[in-house]
Amino acid sequence: MWWHQHNLCFSHPIEEDYSSGDLEKKVSVAGSSTGRGSPAVTLVQLPSGQTVHVQGVIQTPQPSVIQSPQIQTVQVATIAETDESADSEGVIDSHKRREILSRRPSYRKILNELSSDVPGVPKIEEEKSEEEGSPPNIAAMAVPTGIYQTSTGQYIAIAQGGTIQISNPGSDGVQGLQALTMTNSGAPPPGATIVQYAAQSADGTQQFFVPGSQVVVQAATGDMPTYQIRAPTTALPQGVVMAASPGSLHSPQQLAEEATRKRELRLMKNREAAKECRRRKKEYVKCLESRVAVLEVQNKKLIEELETLKDICSPKTD
DNA sequence: CCGCGGAGACGTCAATCAGC
DNA sequence: GCTGATTGACGTCTCCGCGG
């Protein structure tokens, strides 16, 4: 876990042990020139494939690499000697470690501050539109408006955009959440809307019938369960538990169900938040690597220019 | 083929931050 | 102060490469 063993300081290249093959840096420099008078621009090919313009160091007023203005020492308290200290002082429990590890600012904030100074570092947008393959309707499933529980213990959440989530509370998190998206295409049966089943593993689609009122019916048996959402005009089929409205909770059982429902909702949201956080973290690491690549090129150019100046200022006296 | 270890992804808990 | 968002820590699972 390199993340916890170093102080991250943006003012100098990070001395990380990029043992992972994925983090191997590949920087190619195209067309370096140190000509005078003309703005020397170097194209740096970053590992991600993007190219960054690195200007000549001497001709430009940009600050020195060594005294970079962005001295944002990210607070990651050094716990590199945790093993030894743990041996001597006993086990450091999580509380104590968390005291040691003061909280870092968010990746978005760090990156945005960093990118405001460095043109080569892309920004993390506030609420970015989906650009990395995630379907747009998946993002809309954060705030369900109705949650139902079937007799099998599965939770079905209906979001405002028509997104339906099915979660299996006891499934140890293995595909516990499945996103369903409304399609509203074609000619559905009277009073029904066909939604598309966007399960992660299955390639087939399943149909859900959604009239105005929201009653979820677990309809079929088989490899994959199907559900129906019907108007509650008829008697509920077997296996359907209607969620009570929050205002009408009286009995302890209902309170317990409400608590369970809230917990499931909280876990679902935190699950999504954790995914998003990891995505930002990866983006953050990528940007750090890009910055390292740029700084390495700048450093190399500085050394070359220093050598050139040395030769100019101190010619050989044979 | 099988076991093992590393890497990565994920879910959950808990602490902290930030906005109201 | 409350509440939602963020993120470190931890445990678990899956995949993949490697050696026996």
PDB file of N, CA, C and O in Angstrom, chain A residues 145-180:
ATOM      1  N   THR A 145     -37.362   6.705  -4.927  1.00  0.00           N
ATOM      2  CA  THR A 145     -38.540   7.314  -4.340  1.00  0.00           C
ATOM      3  C   THR A 145     -39.431   6.287  -3.683  1.00  0.00           C
ATOM      4  O   THR A 145     -40.266   6.628  -2.879  1.00  0.00           O
ATOM      5  N   GLY A 146     -39.260   5.036  -4.028  1.00  0.00           N
ATOM      6  CA  GLY A 146     -40.056   4.001  -3.387  1.00  0.00           C
ATOM      7  C   GLY A 146     -39.246   2.737  -3.257  1.00  0.00           C
ATOM      8  O   GLY A 146     -38.526   2.362  -4.165  1.00  0.00           O
ATOM      9  N   ILE A 147     -39.356   2.119  -2.129  1.00  0.00           N
ATOM     10  CA  ILE A 147     -38.613   0.890  -1.908  1.00  0.00           C
ATOM     11  C   ILE A 147     -39.591  -0.192  -1.493  1.00  0.00           C
ATOM     12  O   ILE A 147     -40.409   0.010  -0.602  1.00  0.00           O
ATOM     13  N   TYR A 148     -39.497  -1.311  -2.111  1.00  0.00           N
ATOM     14  CA  TYR A 148     -40.373  -2.429  -1.815  1.00  0.00           C
ATOM     15  C   TYR A 148     -39.515  -3.642  -1.502  1.00  0.00           C
ATOM     16  O   TYR A 148     -38.399  -3.772  -1.975  1.00  0.00           O
ATOM     17  N   GLN A 149     -40.106  -4.474  -0.747  1.00  0.00           N
ATOM     18  CA  GLN A 149     -39.401  -5.696  -0.389  1.00  0.00           C
ATOM     19  C   GLN A 149     -40.265  -6.888  -0.737  1.00  0.00           C
ATOM     20  O   GLN A 149     -41.445  -6.949  -0.402  1.00  0.00           O
ATOM     21  N   THR A 150     -39.671  -7.838  -1.406  1.00  0.00           N
ATOM     22  CA  THR A 150     -40.402  -9.038  -1.740  1.00  0.00           C
ATOM     23  C   THR A 150     -40.284 -10.037  -0.614  1.00  0.00           C
ATOM     24  O   THR A 150     -39.542  -9.842   0.346  1.00  0.00           O
ATOM     25  N   SER A 151     -41.028 -11.096  -0.759  1.00  0.00           N
ATOM     26  CA  SER A 151     -41.013 -12.098   0.295  1.00  0.00           C
ATOM     27  C   SER A 151     -39.681 -12.817   0.356  1.00  0.00           C
ATOM     28  O   SER A 151     -39.356 -13.436   1.360  1.00  0.00           O
ATOM     29  N   THR A 152     -38.915 -12.725  -0.699  1.00  0.00           N
ATOM     30  CA  THR A 152     -37.609 -13.379  -0.692  1.00  0.00           C
ATOM     31  C   THR A 152     -36.546 -12.496  -0.072  1.00  0.00           C
ATOM     32  O   THR A 152     -35.387 -12.876  -0.026  1.00  0.00           O
ATOM     33  N   GLY A 153     -36.918 -11.320   0.380  1.00  0.00           N
ATOM     34  CA  GLY A 153     -35.956 -10.463   1.033  1.00  0.00           C
ATOM     35  C   GLY A 153     -35.291  -9.470   0.108  1.00  0.00           C
ATOM     36  O   GLY A 153     -34.507  -8.638   0.550  1.00  0.00           O
ATOM     37  N   GLN A 154     -35.594  -9.535  -1.161  1.00  0.00           N
ATOM     38  CA  GLN A 154     -34.968  -8.603  -2.086  1.00  0.00           C
ATOM     39  C   GLN A 154     -35.656  -7.253  -2.010  1.00  0.00           C
ATOM     40  O   GLN A 154     -36.871  -7.163  -1.802  1.00  0.00           O
ATOM     41  N   TYR A 155     -34.864  -6.208  -2.197  1.00  0.00           N
ATOM     42  CA  TYR A 155     -35.388  -4.854  -2.159  1.00  0.00           C
ATOM     43  C   TYR A 155     -35.467  -4.313  -3.577  1.00  0.00           C
ATOM     44  O   TYR A 155     -34.561  -4.483  -4.376  1.00  0.00           O
ATOM     45  N   ILE A 156     -36.537  -3.649  -3.844  1.00  0.00           N
ATOM     46  CA  ILE A 156     -36.729  -3.038  -5.149  1.00  0.00           C
ATOM     47  C   ILE A 156     -36.962  -1.567  -4.926  1.00  0.00           C
ATOM     48  O   ILE A 156     -37.919  -1.178  -4.258  1.00  0.00           O
ATOM     49  N   ALA A 157     -36.084  -0.764  -5.479  1.00  0.00           N
ATOM     50  CA  ALA A 157     -36.192   0.680  -5.318  1.00  0.00           C
ATOM     51  C   ALA A 157     -36.553   1.295  -6.657  1.00  0.00           C
ATOM     52  O   ALA A 157     -35.974   0.953  -7.682  1.00  0.00           O
ATOM     53  N   ILE A 158     -37.478   2.185  -6.653  1.00  0.00           N
ATOM     54  CA  ILE A 158     -37.905   2.865  -7.871  1.00  0.00           C
ATOM     55  C   ILE A 158     -37.486   4.313  -7.772  1.00  0.00           C
ATOM     56  O   ILE A 158     -37.959   5.052  -6.923  1.00  0.00           O
ATOM     57  N   ALA A 159     -36.580   4.705  -8.635  1.00  0.00           N
ATOM     58  CA  ALA A 159     -36.098   6.075  -8.620  1.00  0.00           C
ATOM     59  C   ALA A 159     -37.018   6.952  -9.444  1.00  0.00           C
ATOM     60  O   ALA A 159     -37.932   6.468 -10.117  1.00  0.00           O
ATOM     61  N   GLN A 160     -36.748   8.240  -9.377  1.00  0.00           N
ATOM     62  CA  GLN A 160     -37.644   9.172 -10.046  1.00  0.00           C
ATOM     63  C   GLN A 160     -37.546   9.068 -11.551  1.00  0.00           C
ATOM     64  O   GLN A 160     -38.498   9.265 -12.259  1.00  0.00           O
ATOM     65  N   GLY A 161     -36.395   8.785 -12.046  1.00  0.00           N
ATOM     66  CA  GLY A 161     -36.244   8.681 -13.481  1.00  0.00           C
ATOM     67  C   GLY A 161     -36.763   7.380 -14.040  1.00  0.00           C
ATOM     68  O   GLY A 161     -36.551   7.078 -15.199  1.00  0.00           O
ATOM     69  N   GLY A 162     -37.419   6.617 -13.230  1.00  0.00           N
ATOM     70  CA  GLY A 162     -37.918   5.343 -13.709  1.00  0.00           C
ATOM     71  C   GLY A 162     -36.939   4.222 -13.515  1.00  0.00           C
ATOM     72  O   GLY A 162     -37.199   3.090 -13.901  1.00  0.00           O
ATOM     73  N   THR A 163     -35.820   4.518 -12.928  1.00  0.00           N
ATOM     74  CA  THR A 163     -34.838   3.481 -12.709  1.00  0.00           C
ATOM     75  C   THR A 163     -35.262   2.581 -11.564  1.00  0.00           C
ATOM     76  O   THR A 163     -35.757   3.044 -10.551  1.00  0.00           O
ATOM     77  N   ILE A 164     -35.090   1.323 -11.765  1.00  0.00           N
ATOM     78  CA  ILE A 164     -35.465   0.351 -10.742  1.00  0.00           C
ATOM     79  C   ILE A 164     -34.201  -0.350 -10.272  1.00  0.00           C
ATOM     80  O   ILE A 164     -33.375  -0.770 -11.069  1.00  0.00           O
ATOM     81  N   GLN A 165     -34.063  -0.451  -8.971  1.00  0.00           N
ATOM     82  CA  GLN A 165     -32.913  -1.143  -8.423  1.00  0.00           C
ATOM     83  C   GLN A 165     -33.385  -2.351  -7.648  1.00  0.00           C
ATOM     84  O   GLN A 165     -34.348  -2.275  -6.891  1.00  0.00           O
ATOM     85  N   ILE A 166     -32.685  -3.418  -7.848  1.00  0.00           N
ATOM     86  CA  ILE A 166     -33.001  -4.630  -7.110  1.00  0.00           C
ATOM     87  C   ILE A 166     -31.770  -4.993  -6.307  1.00  0.00           C
ATOM     88  O   ILE A 166     -30.676  -5.133  -6.851  1.00  0.00           O
ATOM     89  N   SER A 167     -31.934  -5.114  -5.018  1.00  0.00           N
ATOM     90  CA  SER A 167     -30.783  -5.455  -4.201  1.00  0.00           C
ATOM     91  C   SER A 167     -31.106  -6.675  -3.374  1.00  0.00           C
ATOM     92  O   SER A 167     -32.224  -6.845  -2.893  1.00  0.00           O
ATOM     93  N   ASN A 168     -30.103  -7.504  -3.223  1.00  0.00           N
ATOM     94  CA  ASN A 168     -30.246  -8.697  -2.418  1.00  0.00           C
ATOM     95  C   ASN A 168     -29.528  -8.475  -1.109  1.00  0.00           C
ATOM     96  O   ASN A 168     -28.317  -8.477  -1.068  1.00  0.00           O
ATOM     97  N   PRO A 169     -30.233  -8.284  -0.058  1.00  0.00           N
ATOM     98  CA  PRO A 169     -29.589  -7.903   1.205  1.00  0.00           C
ATOM     99  C   PRO A 169     -28.696  -8.980   1.761  1.00  0.00           C
ATOM    100  O   PRO A 169     -27.732  -8.690   2.402  1.00  0.00           O
ATOM    101  N   GLY A 170     -29.001 -10.201   1.516  1.00  0.00           N
ATOM    102  CA  GLY A 170     -28.209 -11.252   2.141  1.00  0.00           C
ATOM    103  C   GLY A 170     -27.207 -11.887   1.221  1.00  0.00           C
ATOM    104  O   GLY A 170     -26.700 -12.957   1.499  1.00  0.00           O
ATOM    105  N   SER A 171     -26.912 -11.247   0.134  1.00  0.00           N
ATOM    106  CA  SER A 171     -26.098 -11.913  -0.863  1.00  0.00           C
ATOM    107  C   SER A 171     -24.634 -11.564  -0.758  1.00  0.00           C
ATOM    108  O   SER A 171     -23.877 -11.739  -1.691  1.00  0.00           O
ATOM    109  N   ASP A 172     -24.217 -11.043   0.357  1.00  0.00           N
ATOM    110  CA  ASP A 172     -22.816 -10.727   0.564  1.00  0.00           C
ATOM    111  C   ASP A 172     -22.272  -9.812  -0.513  1.00  0.00           C
ATOM    112  O   ASP A 172     -21.109  -9.866  -0.876  1.00  0.00           O
ATOM    113  N   GLY A 173     -23.098  -9.013  -1.030  1.00  0.00           N
ATOM    114  CA  GLY A 173     -22.625  -8.019  -1.965  1.00  0.00           C
ATOM    115  C   GLY A 173     -22.321  -8.539  -3.349  1.00  0.00           C
ATOM    116  O   GLY A 173     -21.808  -7.815  -4.172  1.00  0.00           O
ATOM    117  N   VAL A 174     -22.631  -9.759  -3.619  1.00  0.00           N
ATOM    118  CA  VAL A 174     -22.349 -10.263  -4.949  1.00  0.00           C
ATOM    119  C   VAL A 174     -23.484  -9.868  -5.865  1.00  0.00           C
ATOM    120  O   VAL A 174     -24.570 -10.415  -5.815  1.00  0.00           O
ATOM    121  N   GLN A 175     -23.212  -8.903  -6.652  1.00  0.00           N
ATOM    122  CA  GLN A 175     -24.212  -8.381  -7.575  1.00  0.00           C
ATOM    123  C   GLN A 175     -25.502  -8.086  -6.839  1.00  0.00           C
ATOM    124  O   GLN A 175     -26.583  -8.486  -7.237  1.00  0.00           O
ATOM    125  N   GLY A 176     -25.367  -7.446  -5.737  1.00  0.00           N
ATOM    126  CA  GLY A 176     -26.547  -7.157  -4.953  1.00  0.00           C
ATOM    127  C   GLY A 176     -27.389  -6.053  -5.535  1.00  0.00           C
ATOM    128  O   GLY A 176     -28.513  -5.846  -5.119  1.00  0.00           O
ATOM    129  N   LEU A 177     -26.865  -5.374  -6.475  1.00  0.00           N
ATOM    130  CA  LEU A 177     -27.594  -4.239  -7.031  1.00  0.00           C
ATOM    131  C   LEU A 177     -27.669  -4.386  -8.529  1.00  0.00           C
ATOM    132  O   LEU A 177     -26.686  -4.567  -9.210  1.00  0.00           O
ATOM    133  N   GLN A 178     -28.864  -4.302  -9.020  1.00  0.00           N
ATOM    134  CA  GLN A 178     -29.049  -4.406 -10.450  1.00  0.00           C
ATOM    135  C   GLN A 178     -29.866  -3.214 -10.895  1.00  0.00           C
ATOM    136  O   GLN A 178     -30.872  -2.873 -10.283  1.00  0.00           O
ATOM    137  N   ALA A 179     -29.429  -2.611 -11.929  1.00  0.00           N
ATOM    138  CA  ALA A 179     -30.095  -1.404 -12.397  1.00  0.00           C
ATOM    139  C   ALA A 179     -31.029  -1.739 -13.544  1.00  0.00           C
ATOM    140  O   ALA A 179     -30.691  -2.498 -14.435  1.00  0.00           O
ATOM    141  N   LEU A 180     -32.170  -1.164 -13.495  1.00  0.00           N
ATOM    142  CA  LEU A 180     -33.157  -1.352 -14.541  1.00  0.00           C
ATOM    143  C   LEU A 180     -33.488  -0.003 -15.125  1.00  0.00           C
ATOM    144  O   LEU A 180     -33.630   0.974 -14.414  1.00  0.00           O
TER     145      LEU A 180
END
